[in-house]
Coordinates of C-alpha atoms in Angstrom, one line a residue:
Chain I
M22 CA 28.3 20.2 129.6
T23 CA 29.9 20.3 133.1
A24 CA 32.1 23.3 132.1
L25 CA 29.0 25.1 130.7
L26 CA 27.1 24.4 133.9
R27 CA 29.9 25.7 136.1
Y28 CA 30.2 28.8 134.0
L29 CA 26.5 29.5 134.0
F30 CA 26.3 28.9 137.7
V31 CA 29.1 31.4 138.5
Y32 CA 27.7 33.9 136.0
Y33 CA 24.3 33.6 137.8
A34 CA 25.7 33.6 141.3
R35 CA 27.7 36.8 140.6
S36 CA 24.6 38.6 139.2
H37 CA 22.8 38.4 142.6
R38 CA 19.6 38.0 140.7
Y39 CA 18.7 35.0 142.8
L40 CA 18.5 37.0 146.0
A41 CA 15.0 38.4 145.8
P42 CA 13.3 35.2 144.7
L43 CA 15.2 33.1 147.3
L44 CA 14.2 35.5 150.1
A45 CA 10.7 35.6 148.8
Y46 CA 10.7 31.8 148.8
A47 CA 12.0 31.4 152.4
G48 CA 9.8 34.1 153.9
P49 CA 6.3 32.6 153.6
I50 CA 7.5 29.1 154.2
L51 CA 9.2 30.1 157.5
F52 CA 6.1 32.1 158.3
I53 CA 3.6 29.3 158.0
Y54 CA 5.8 26.9 159.9
S55 CA 6.4 29.5 162.6
E56 CA 3.3 28.1 164.3
V57 CA 2.8 24.4 165.0
P58 CA 1.2 22.0 164.5
N59 CA 0.4 22.1 160.7
P60 CA -1.6 19.7 158.6
V61 CA 0.8 17.6 156.5
M62 CA -0.6 17.6 152.9
D63 CA -2.3 21.0 153.1
S64 CA 1.0 22.5 154.0
Y65 CA 2.8 20.7 151.2
A66 CA 0.1 21.8 148.8
F67 CA 0.9 25.4 149.7
T68 CA 4.7 25.0 149.5
A69 CA 4.5 23.1 146.2
I70 CA 2.4 26.0 144.6
W71 CA 4.9 28.5 146.1
T72 CA 7.8 26.5 144.7
F73 CA 6.1 26.7 141.2
V74 CA 5.8 30.5 141.5
I75 CA 9.4 31.1 142.7
A76 CA 10.9 28.7 140.2
A77 CA 9.1 30.7 137.4
W78 CA 10.6 33.9 138.9
L79 CA 14.1 32.4 139.0
S80 CA 13.7 31.1 135.5
Y81 CA 12.5 34.5 134.3
G82 CA 15.5 36.2 135.8
F83 CA 18.0 33.6 134.5
I84 CA 17.0 32.5 131.0
D85 CA 18.0 35.8 129.4
L86 CA 20.5 36.9 132.0
E87 CA 23.7 36.4 129.9
H88 CA 24.5 39.4 127.9
E89 CA 23.6 38.9 124.2
A90 CA 27.1 39.3 122.8
Q91 CA 28.5 36.9 125.4
R92 CA 25.6 34.5 124.7
F93 CA 26.8 34.3 121.1
V94 CA 30.3 33.5 122.3
T95 CA 29.2 30.9 124.7
I96 CA 27.0 29.2 122.1
V97 CA 29.8 29.2 119.5
H98 CA 32.1 27.5 122.1
S99 CA 29.4 25.1 123.0
R100 CA 28.8 24.3 119.4
S101 CA 25.1 23.7 120.0
V102 CA 22.2 25.9 120.9
A103 CA 20.3 22.8 122.2
K104 CA 23.2 22.0 124.5
Y105 CA 23.4 25.5 125.7
E106 CA 19.6 25.7 126.5
A107 CA 19.7 22.2 128.0
A108 CA 22.5 23.4 130.3
K109 CA 20.4 26.3 131.5
F110 CA 17.4 24.1 132.2
S111 CA 19.7 21.6 134.0
L112 CA 21.1 24.3 136.2
L113 CA 17.7 25.8 137.1
G114 CA 16.4 22.3 137.6
T115 CA 19.1 21.4 140.1
V116 CA 18.7 24.7 142.1
T117 CA 14.9 24.3 142.3
A118 CA 15.3 20.6 143.1
L119 CA 17.3 21.6 146.2
L120 CA 14.6 24.1 147.1
S121 CA 12.0 21.4 146.7
I122 CA 14.0 19.0 149.0
L123 CA 14.3 21.7 151.6
A124 CA 10.6 22.5 151.4
V125 CA 9.7 18.9 152.0
A126 CA 12.4 18.0 154.5
F127 CA 12.3 21.2 156.6
P128 CA 8.9 20.6 158.4
I129 CA 9.7 17.0 159.0
L130 CA 13.2 17.6 160.4
F131 CA 12.0 20.5 162.6
D132 CA 8.8 18.8 163.7
K133 CA 6.4 21.3 162.3
F134 CA 3.5 18.9 161.5
D135 CA 0.7 17.6 163.6
R136 CA 2.0 14.1 162.9
V137 CA 5.0 12.4 161.2
P138 CA 4.2 11.9 157.5
G139 CA 4.6 8.4 156.1
A140 CA 7.2 7.7 153.4
P141 CA 4.5 7.6 150.6
E142 CA 3.2 11.0 151.6
A143 CA 6.7 12.5 151.8
G144 CA 7.7 10.8 148.5
I145 CA 4.6 12.0 146.6
A146 CA 5.0 15.5 148.1
L147 CA 8.6 15.6 146.9
L148 CA 7.6 14.5 143.4
A149 CA 4.9 17.1 143.4
H150 CA 7.3 19.9 144.4
L151 CA 9.9 18.8 141.8
L152 CA 7.3 18.7 139.0
L153 CA 5.8 22.0 139.9
A154 CA 9.3 23.6 140.2
W155 CA 10.3 22.4 136.8
L156 CA 6.9 23.3 135.3
G157 CA 7.5 26.8 136.7
I158 CA 10.9 27.0 135.0
A159 CA 9.6 25.7 131.6
C160 CA 6.6 28.1 131.6
A161 CA 8.7 31.1 132.4
A162 CA 11.2 30.2 129.7
F163 CA 8.6 31.1 127.0
F164 CA 8.0 34.5 128.4
T165 CA 11.3 36.3 128.0
E166 CA 12.3 39.4 126.2
R167 CA 13.8 37.4 123.4
W168 CA 10.5 35.9 122.4
A169 CA 8.0 38.6 123.3
A170 CA 7.5 42.0 121.8
S171 CA 8.5 43.7 125.0
R172 CA 9.6 42.9 128.6
S173 CA 6.4 44.1 130.0
L174 CA 4.3 42.0 127.7
A175 CA 6.4 39.0 128.5
L176 CA 5.9 39.6 132.2
L177 CA 2.1 40.1 131.7
G178 CA 1.9 36.9 129.7
L179 CA 3.8 35.0 132.4
L180 CA 1.7 36.3 135.2
L181 CA -1.4 35.3 133.3
V182 CA -0.1 31.8 132.8
L183 CA 0.9 31.5 136.4
A184 CA -2.6 32.7 137.6
I185 CA -4.4 30.3 135.3
S186 CA -2.2 27.4 136.3
V187 CA -2.6 28.0 140.0
G188 CA -6.3 28.9 139.9
G189 CA -7.4 26.6 137.1
K190 CA -9.7 24.6 139.3
G191 CA -12.1 27.5 139.8
L192 CA -11.9 28.3 136.1
E193 CA -12.6 24.7 135.1
E194 CA -15.7 24.6 137.3
K195 CA -17.1 27.7 135.6
L196 CA -16.6 26.3 132.1
P197 CA -19.4 24.4 130.3
E198 CA -18.8 20.7 130.4
T199 CA -17.9 20.5 126.7
L200 CA -15.0 23.0 127.1
R201 CA -13.6 21.6 130.3
I202 CA -11.3 19.2 128.4
A203 CA -9.4 22.2 127.1
M204 CA -8.2 22.8 130.7
W205 CA -5.9 19.9 130.2
L206 CA -3.8 22.2 128.0
V207 CA -3.1 24.4 131.0
P208 CA -0.1 23.5 133.1
P209 CA -1.4 20.9 135.6
V210 CA -0.4 22.9 138.6
F211 CA -3.9 23.2 140.1
R212 CA -4.5 19.4 139.6
I213 CA -1.3 18.5 141.5
S214 CA -2.1 20.9 144.3
D215 CA -5.7 19.5 144.5
M216 CA -4.3 16.0 144.6
L217 CA -2.1 16.9 147.6
V218 CA -5.0 18.5 149.4
R219 CA -7.3 15.4 148.8
F220 CA -4.4 13.0 149.2
G221 CA -6.3 10.5 151.3
E222 CA -9.3 10.4 149.0
V223 CA -7.5 10.0 145.6
P224 CA -6.7 6.4 144.5
A225 CA -3.0 5.6 144.0
G226 CA -3.5 4.8 140.3
R227 CA -5.0 8.2 139.7
I228 CA -2.1 9.9 141.5
A229 CA 0.4 8.0 139.3
L230 CA -1.5 8.9 136.2
L231 CA -1.6 12.6 137.2
L232 CA 2.1 12.7 138.0
G233 CA 2.9 10.8 134.7
Y234 CA 0.8 13.3 132.7
S235 CA 2.6 16.2 134.4
A236 CA 6.0 14.7 133.6
L237 CA 5.0 14.3 130.0
Y238 CA 3.6 17.9 129.9
L239 CA 6.9 19.1 131.3
A240 CA 9.0 17.1 128.8
A241 CA 6.9 18.5 125.9
L242 CA 7.4 22.1 127.1
V243 CA 11.1 21.7 127.5
A244 CA 11.4 19.9 124.1
A245 CA 9.4 22.7 122.4
Y246 CA 11.5 25.4 124.0
I247 CA 14.8 23.8 122.9
R248 CA 13.5 23.0 119.5
R249 CA 12.3 26.6 119.0
S250 CA 15.5 28.0 120.3
S251 CA 17.5 25.8 117.9
R252 CA 15.4 26.9 115.0
R253 CA 15.0 30.5 115.6
L254 CA 18.5 31.2 116.9
F255 CA 19.1 34.9 117.0
Chain F
M26 CA 32.6 41.9 89.5
P27 CA 31.1 40.4 92.6
D28 CA 32.3 36.9 93.3
T29 CA 29.2 34.9 93.7
S30 CA 30.8 31.5 93.2
A31 CA 29.0 29.8 96.0
A32 CA 30.4 26.5 95.1
A33 CA 34.1 27.6 94.9
P34 CA 36.6 24.8 95.8
R35 CA 38.1 24.7 99.3
A36 CA 35.2 26.7 100.7
L37 CA 35.0 26.2 104.4
V38 CA 31.6 27.7 104.8
V39 CA 29.2 28.7 102.1
L40 CA 26.1 30.9 102.2
S41 CA 23.8 30.5 99.2
G42 CA 20.9 32.8 98.6
A43 CA 21.1 33.9 102.2
C44 CA 18.4 36.3 103.4
K45 CA 18.0 37.6 106.9
R46 CA 15.0 39.7 108.1
Y47 CA 14.5 41.3 111.5
D48 CA 11.1 42.8 112.3
K49 CA 10.0 42.6 108.6
R50 CA 13.1 44.5 107.5
N51 CA 15.5 42.8 105.1
V52 CA 19.0 43.1 106.7
L53 CA 20.6 40.8 104.2
E54 CA 19.3 39.8 100.8
N55 CA 20.3 37.0 98.5
V56 CA 23.9 36.8 99.7
N57 CA 26.1 34.2 98.1
L58 CA 29.4 33.9 99.7
A59 CA 32.0 31.2 99.9
V60 CA 34.6 31.7 102.6
R61 CA 37.7 29.9 101.2
E62 CA 40.1 28.1 103.4
G63 CA 43.2 29.9 104.4
E64 CA 42.0 33.3 103.3
L65 CA 41.8 36.4 105.3
T66 CA 38.5 38.0 104.2
A67 CA 37.4 41.5 105.1
I68 CA 33.7 42.3 105.2
V69 CA 33.4 46.0 104.8
G70 CA 30.4 48.3 104.8
S71 CA 28.9 51.3 106.6
N72 CA 27.2 51.0 110.0
G73 CA 24.0 49.0 109.8
S74 CA 24.9 47.5 106.4
G75 CA 24.6 43.9 107.7
K76 CA 28.2 43.0 108.4
S77 CA 27.6 41.7 111.9
T78 CA 24.5 39.8 110.8
L79 CA 26.6 38.2 108.0
L80 CA 29.2 37.1 110.5
R81 CA 26.5 35.6 112.8
L82 CA 25.1 33.7 109.8
L83 CA 28.6 32.4 109.0
A84 CA 29.0 31.4 112.7
G85 CA 25.7 29.6 112.7
I86 CA 24.2 31.6 115.6
A87 CA 21.7 33.5 113.5
A88 CA 19.0 31.6 111.6
L89 CA 18.5 32.3 107.9
S90 CA 15.2 33.7 106.9
S91 CA 15.8 31.9 103.6
G92 CA 18.7 30.4 101.8
E93 CA 21.3 27.9 103.0
R94 CA 24.5 27.7 105.0
R95 CA 26.8 24.8 104.4
L96 CA 30.0 23.9 106.2
A97 CA 32.7 21.9 104.4
E98 CA 32.8 18.2 105.0
S99 CA 35.5 17.4 107.4
P100 CA 36.6 14.4 109.4
E101 CA 36.4 16.5 112.5
P102 CA 33.8 19.2 113.3
I103 CA 35.1 22.6 112.1
R104 CA 36.0 24.6 115.1
I105 CA 34.8 28.2 114.9
G106 CA 36.1 31.1 116.9
Y107 CA 33.8 34.2 117.1
A108 CA 34.5 37.6 118.7
P109 CA 31.5 40.0 118.8
D110 CA 32.0 43.7 118.3
R111 CA 32.4 44.2 122.0
L112 CA 32.3 42.0 125.1
P113 CA 30.1 43.1 128.0
K114 CA 31.7 44.1 131.3
L115 CA 31.7 40.7 132.9
R116 CA 32.1 39.7 136.6
F117 CA 35.1 37.5 135.8
S118 CA 38.8 38.1 135.8
A119 CA 40.3 37.7 132.3
R120 CA 42.0 34.4 133.3
E121 CA 38.8 33.0 134.9
Y122 CA 36.7 33.9 131.9
L123 CA 39.2 32.4 129.4
R124 CA 39.4 29.2 131.4
Y125 CA 35.6 28.9 131.3
M126 CA 35.5 29.6 127.6
A127 CA 38.3 27.1 126.9
A128 CA 36.7 24.4 129.0
I129 CA 33.3 25.0 127.3
A130 CA 35.1 24.6 123.9
G131 CA 36.5 21.3 125.1
L132 CA 40.1 22.3 125.3
P133 CA 42.1 20.1 127.7
E134 CA 43.0 22.0 130.9
E135 CA 46.7 21.9 130.6
K136 CA 46.7 23.0 127.0
A137 CA 44.2 25.8 127.9
E138 CA 46.5 27.1 130.6
I139 CA 49.5 27.2 128.3
A140 CA 47.5 29.1 125.7
I141 CA 45.9 31.5 128.2
D142 CA 49.3 32.3 129.7
R143 CA 50.8 32.9 126.2
Y144 CA 48.0 35.1 125.0
L145 CA 47.6 37.1 128.2
T146 CA 51.3 37.8 128.2
R147 CA 51.5 38.6 124.5
L148 CA 48.6 41.0 124.6
G149 CA 49.6 42.6 127.9
L150 CA 46.7 41.4 130.1
A151 CA 48.9 39.1 132.3
H152 CA 49.1 41.9 135.0
T153 CA 45.3 42.2 135.4
G154 CA 45.3 39.3 137.9
P155 CA 42.0 39.1 139.8
L156 CA 40.6 42.3 138.4
Q157 CA 37.2 41.6 137.0
M158 CA 36.5 42.5 133.4
R159 CA 33.8 44.9 134.4
H160 CA 36.7 47.2 135.3
F161 CA 38.5 46.8 132.0
S162 CA 39.0 49.5 129.4
K163 CA 37.6 49.0 125.9
G164 CA 41.0 48.0 124.6
M165 CA 41.5 45.4 127.4
L166 CA 38.0 43.9 126.7
Q167 CA 38.8 43.7 123.0
K168 CA 42.0 41.9 123.8
A169 CA 40.2 39.4 126.0
N170 CA 37.6 39.1 123.3
L171 CA 40.2 38.2 120.7
I172 CA 41.9 35.7 123.0
Q173 CA 38.7 33.9 123.8
A174 CA 38.1 33.5 120.0
V175 CA 41.5 32.2 119.2
L176 CA 42.2 30.2 122.3
A177 CA 40.9 26.8 121.0
E178 CA 42.8 27.2 117.7
P179 CA 39.7 27.6 115.5
R180 CA 39.8 26.7 111.8
L181 CA 37.5 29.5 111.1
L182 CA 37.9 32.8 113.0
L183 CA 35.1 35.4 112.8
L184 CA 35.8 38.8 114.2
D185 CA 33.4 41.7 114.4
E186 CA 35.1 45.1 114.3
P187 CA 38.1 43.9 116.3
F188 CA 39.9 47.3 115.9
S189 CA 37.1 49.6 116.6
G190 CA 38.0 52.3 119.1
L191 CA 41.5 50.9 119.9
D192 CA 44.6 52.9 120.3
E193 CA 47.4 52.5 117.8
S194 CA 49.6 50.2 119.9
T195 CA 46.7 47.9 120.7
R196 CA 45.8 47.8 117.0
E197 CA 49.3 46.9 116.2
E198 CA 49.4 44.1 118.8
M199 CA 46.2 42.6 117.5
T200 CA 47.2 43.0 113.9
G201 CA 50.4 41.1 114.6
L202 CA 48.5 38.3 116.2
L203 CA 46.0 38.1 113.3
R204 CA 48.9 38.1 110.8
E205 CA 50.5 35.2 112.5
L206 CA 47.2 33.2 112.7
A207 CA 46.6 33.9 109.0
A208 CA 50.1 32.8 108.2
G209 CA 49.5 29.7 110.2
G210 CA 46.6 28.8 107.9
T211 CA 43.6 29.9 110.0
T212 CA 40.7 31.1 107.8
I213 CA 39.7 34.6 109.1
V214 CA 36.8 36.7 108.3
V215 CA 36.8 40.2 109.8
A216 CA 33.9 42.7 109.6
S217 CA 35.4 46.1 109.7
H218 CA 34.9 49.6 108.4
D219 CA 38.6 50.3 108.9
R220 CA 40.0 50.4 105.3
E221 CA 43.5 50.8 106.5
W222 CA 43.4 47.4 108.1
V223 CA 41.8 45.9 105.0
D224 CA 44.6 47.3 102.8
R225 CA 47.3 46.0 105.1
L226 CA 46.1 42.5 105.8
A227 CA 43.1 41.2 103.8
D228 CA 43.4 38.6 101.0
R229 CA 39.9 39.4 99.9
C230 CA 37.5 42.3 100.5
V231 CA 33.7 41.8 100.4
A232 CA 31.7 45.0 100.4
I233 CA 28.1 44.9 101.8
E234 CA 25.9 47.6 100.5
N235 CA 22.2 47.8 101.5
G236 CA 22.2 44.2 102.6
R237 CA 23.7 42.8 99.4
I238 CA 27.2 42.1 98.2
G239 CA 28.3 45.1 96.3
S240 CA 31.7 44.0 95.4
D241 CA 33.9 41.0 96.1
E242 CA 37.6 41.5 95.3
T243 CA 40.3 39.0 95.8
Y244 CA 43.8 40.3 95.8
P245 CA 46.5 38.4 93.8
R246 CA 48.3 35.8 95.8
A247 CA 51.7 36.7 94.5
R248 CA 52.0 40.1 96.2
R249 CA 54.9 42.2 97.2
R250 CA 56.6 41.4 100.5
V251 CA 56.6 44.4 102.8
R252 CA 58.9 45.2 105.7
E253 CA 58.1 47.6 108.5
V254 CA 61.1 49.8 109.6
T255 CA 60.8 51.6 112.9
A256 CA 63.3 54.3 113.5
R257 CA 63.9 57.0 116.1
M258 CA 64.7 60.4 114.5
P259 CA 65.0 63.1 117.2
G260 CA 63.5 66.4 116.2
I261 CA 61.7 65.1 113.2
R262 CA 58.5 66.8 112.0
E263 CA 55.7 64.8 110.4
A264 CA 56.2 66.6 107.1
D265 CA 59.8 65.6 107.0
A266 CA 59.0 61.9 107.5
A267 CA 57.3 61.6 104.1
P268 CA 58.5 58.7 102.0
R269 CA 62.1 59.1 101.2
S270 CA 63.4 56.1 99.1
E271 CA 61.5 54.4 96.4
G272 CA 59.3 51.5 97.5
V273 CA 58.0 53.2 100.7
V274 CA 54.4 52.3 100.9
D275 CA 53.5 54.6 103.8
C276 CA 54.9 56.1 107.0
R277 CA 53.5 57.2 110.3
T278 CA 55.1 59.3 113.0
E279 CA 54.5 59.0 116.8
G280 CA 56.6 61.7 118.5
D281 CA 60.2 61.1 117.3
V282 CA 59.5 57.5 116.2
V283 CA 58.7 56.9 112.5
R284 CA 57.3 53.7 111.1
Y285 CA 57.9 53.0 107.4
R286 CA 56.3 50.3 105.4
V287 CA 58.6 49.5 102.5
E288 CA 58.8 46.9 99.8
A289 CA 61.3 44.3 101.1
E290 CA 63.7 44.5 98.3
R291 CA 64.0 48.2 98.7
S292 CA 64.3 48.2 102.5
D293 CA 68.1 48.2 102.5
A294 CA 68.2 51.5 100.6
L295 CA 65.8 53.0 103.1
L296 CA 67.8 51.8 106.1
K297 CA 71.0 53.2 104.6
E298 CA 69.3 56.6 104.0
L299 CA 67.9 56.7 107.6
L300 CA 71.3 55.8 109.1
E301 CA 73.0 58.5 107.1
A302 CA 70.4 60.9 108.3
G303 CA 71.4 60.1 111.9
A304 CA 68.3 57.9 112.8
S305 CA 68.5 55.0 115.2
I306 CA 66.9 51.8 113.8
L307 CA 64.6 50.4 116.5
E308 CA 63.1 47.4 114.6
V309 CA 62.7 45.8 111.2
T310 CA 59.8 43.4 110.9
E311 CA 58.5 41.4 108.0
E312 CA 54.9 41.8 107.0
R313 CA 53.2 38.8 105.4
T314 CA 52.1 40.5 102.2
E315 CA 51.2 43.9 100.8
A316 CA 47.5 43.9 100.0
K317 CA 47.4 46.2 97.1
P318 CA 48.6 44.7 93.9

């Protein structure tokens, strides 16, 4: 697995496809922290959502990056499609975990907040960033050329899912009471963001439940993707 | 008669009733094929006949729409080498790329280095150094492609059009390597529309027609041994190089160099005749078998 990770990383690094999303990631974060002081959890809510969007972008550009013929070769050498797909998730997961750590640590280290956040706040913020980053990767993995009729349809589908995931709160409020439960099928991005904004008001148990649910949602998405890849092959 | 004996003994990989559909189009239909251990099988057919898809099904990287793929039971997992019809122009040097592929295949580093050195030298890529494969010619990419497939000493080697678009000397180099691997017991399946290659090397020829097996011909095991005699004959014209002695299977000229393929037991007579005609003998090599019975 280590060899596969190293190879995929070098392949990705030499493609330069990461440049645009990374610049797009850094820009707004540096901009909002260019003025001080900033409210702690509101700022984290923004950077967590932004991490979700950028992780989806990175994933969209990476999942189908390897040329098809070379992908066949790599999979034959790996001897398992599941291993190959798991390696891609692991690589993206690691890269976006680093981005999440930066997003959480940067404002603390450079004194960009109106107060120093406590360990529970920083810890929950980091977990929220990580979960949203990985949800972004998993969501985008389903919207690639390989599985959609065309690249433009895939992109359209992905943008729709990102929009509903981020703006789900407004949509949920407009739905009749009986249909609201269906919104739990939507990636819980807006719920995590809302929890960060209302951090002081939400009981700890509810935060734990939400993060646990999000982790399960993520695991289900990744498992579904790997299972589908292993069955459909090429 | 097509050989549909899907349960043939010593089969390394078997496809039974294999069908593959892409976009509601049947690319392969009801294919029954047992790839027998130690054989060099050629899959022939026109462009778009389903050869590449059949190779991918054998490799296990394409899912069957219906039917079954079975690998022989083996104490160790059966290692497969696969070379697609062409490698993309990658941003790796040949050595870097082969190191990664060997490592992914689980080859120990030291063993991989020895094998990489040997194959790069043998196929004339050792000089490419840090040059990335995106700057390689088609022939160079095909060589790197073949090396990555054979590097980990696979038991089953699947090659998709390995000779397509290559010059004569590259084809010869690659043919020589395949011949050695086959002689060493590697089971090889090659998709090719190059009948010359099939005639020279294959033990078995499976023809795909409209997504089905049209014919499946196994050549007799006890075949004639063939030698290749390379001679320099200054001033020779192609017409003059036509088979001289009995037993000459074919001959090709490149400038003033002529290559004869001759039945082994008749090669001495040909050599004598060439020397008497003032030719210089450059090389005599043994081919494994002569395909045509």
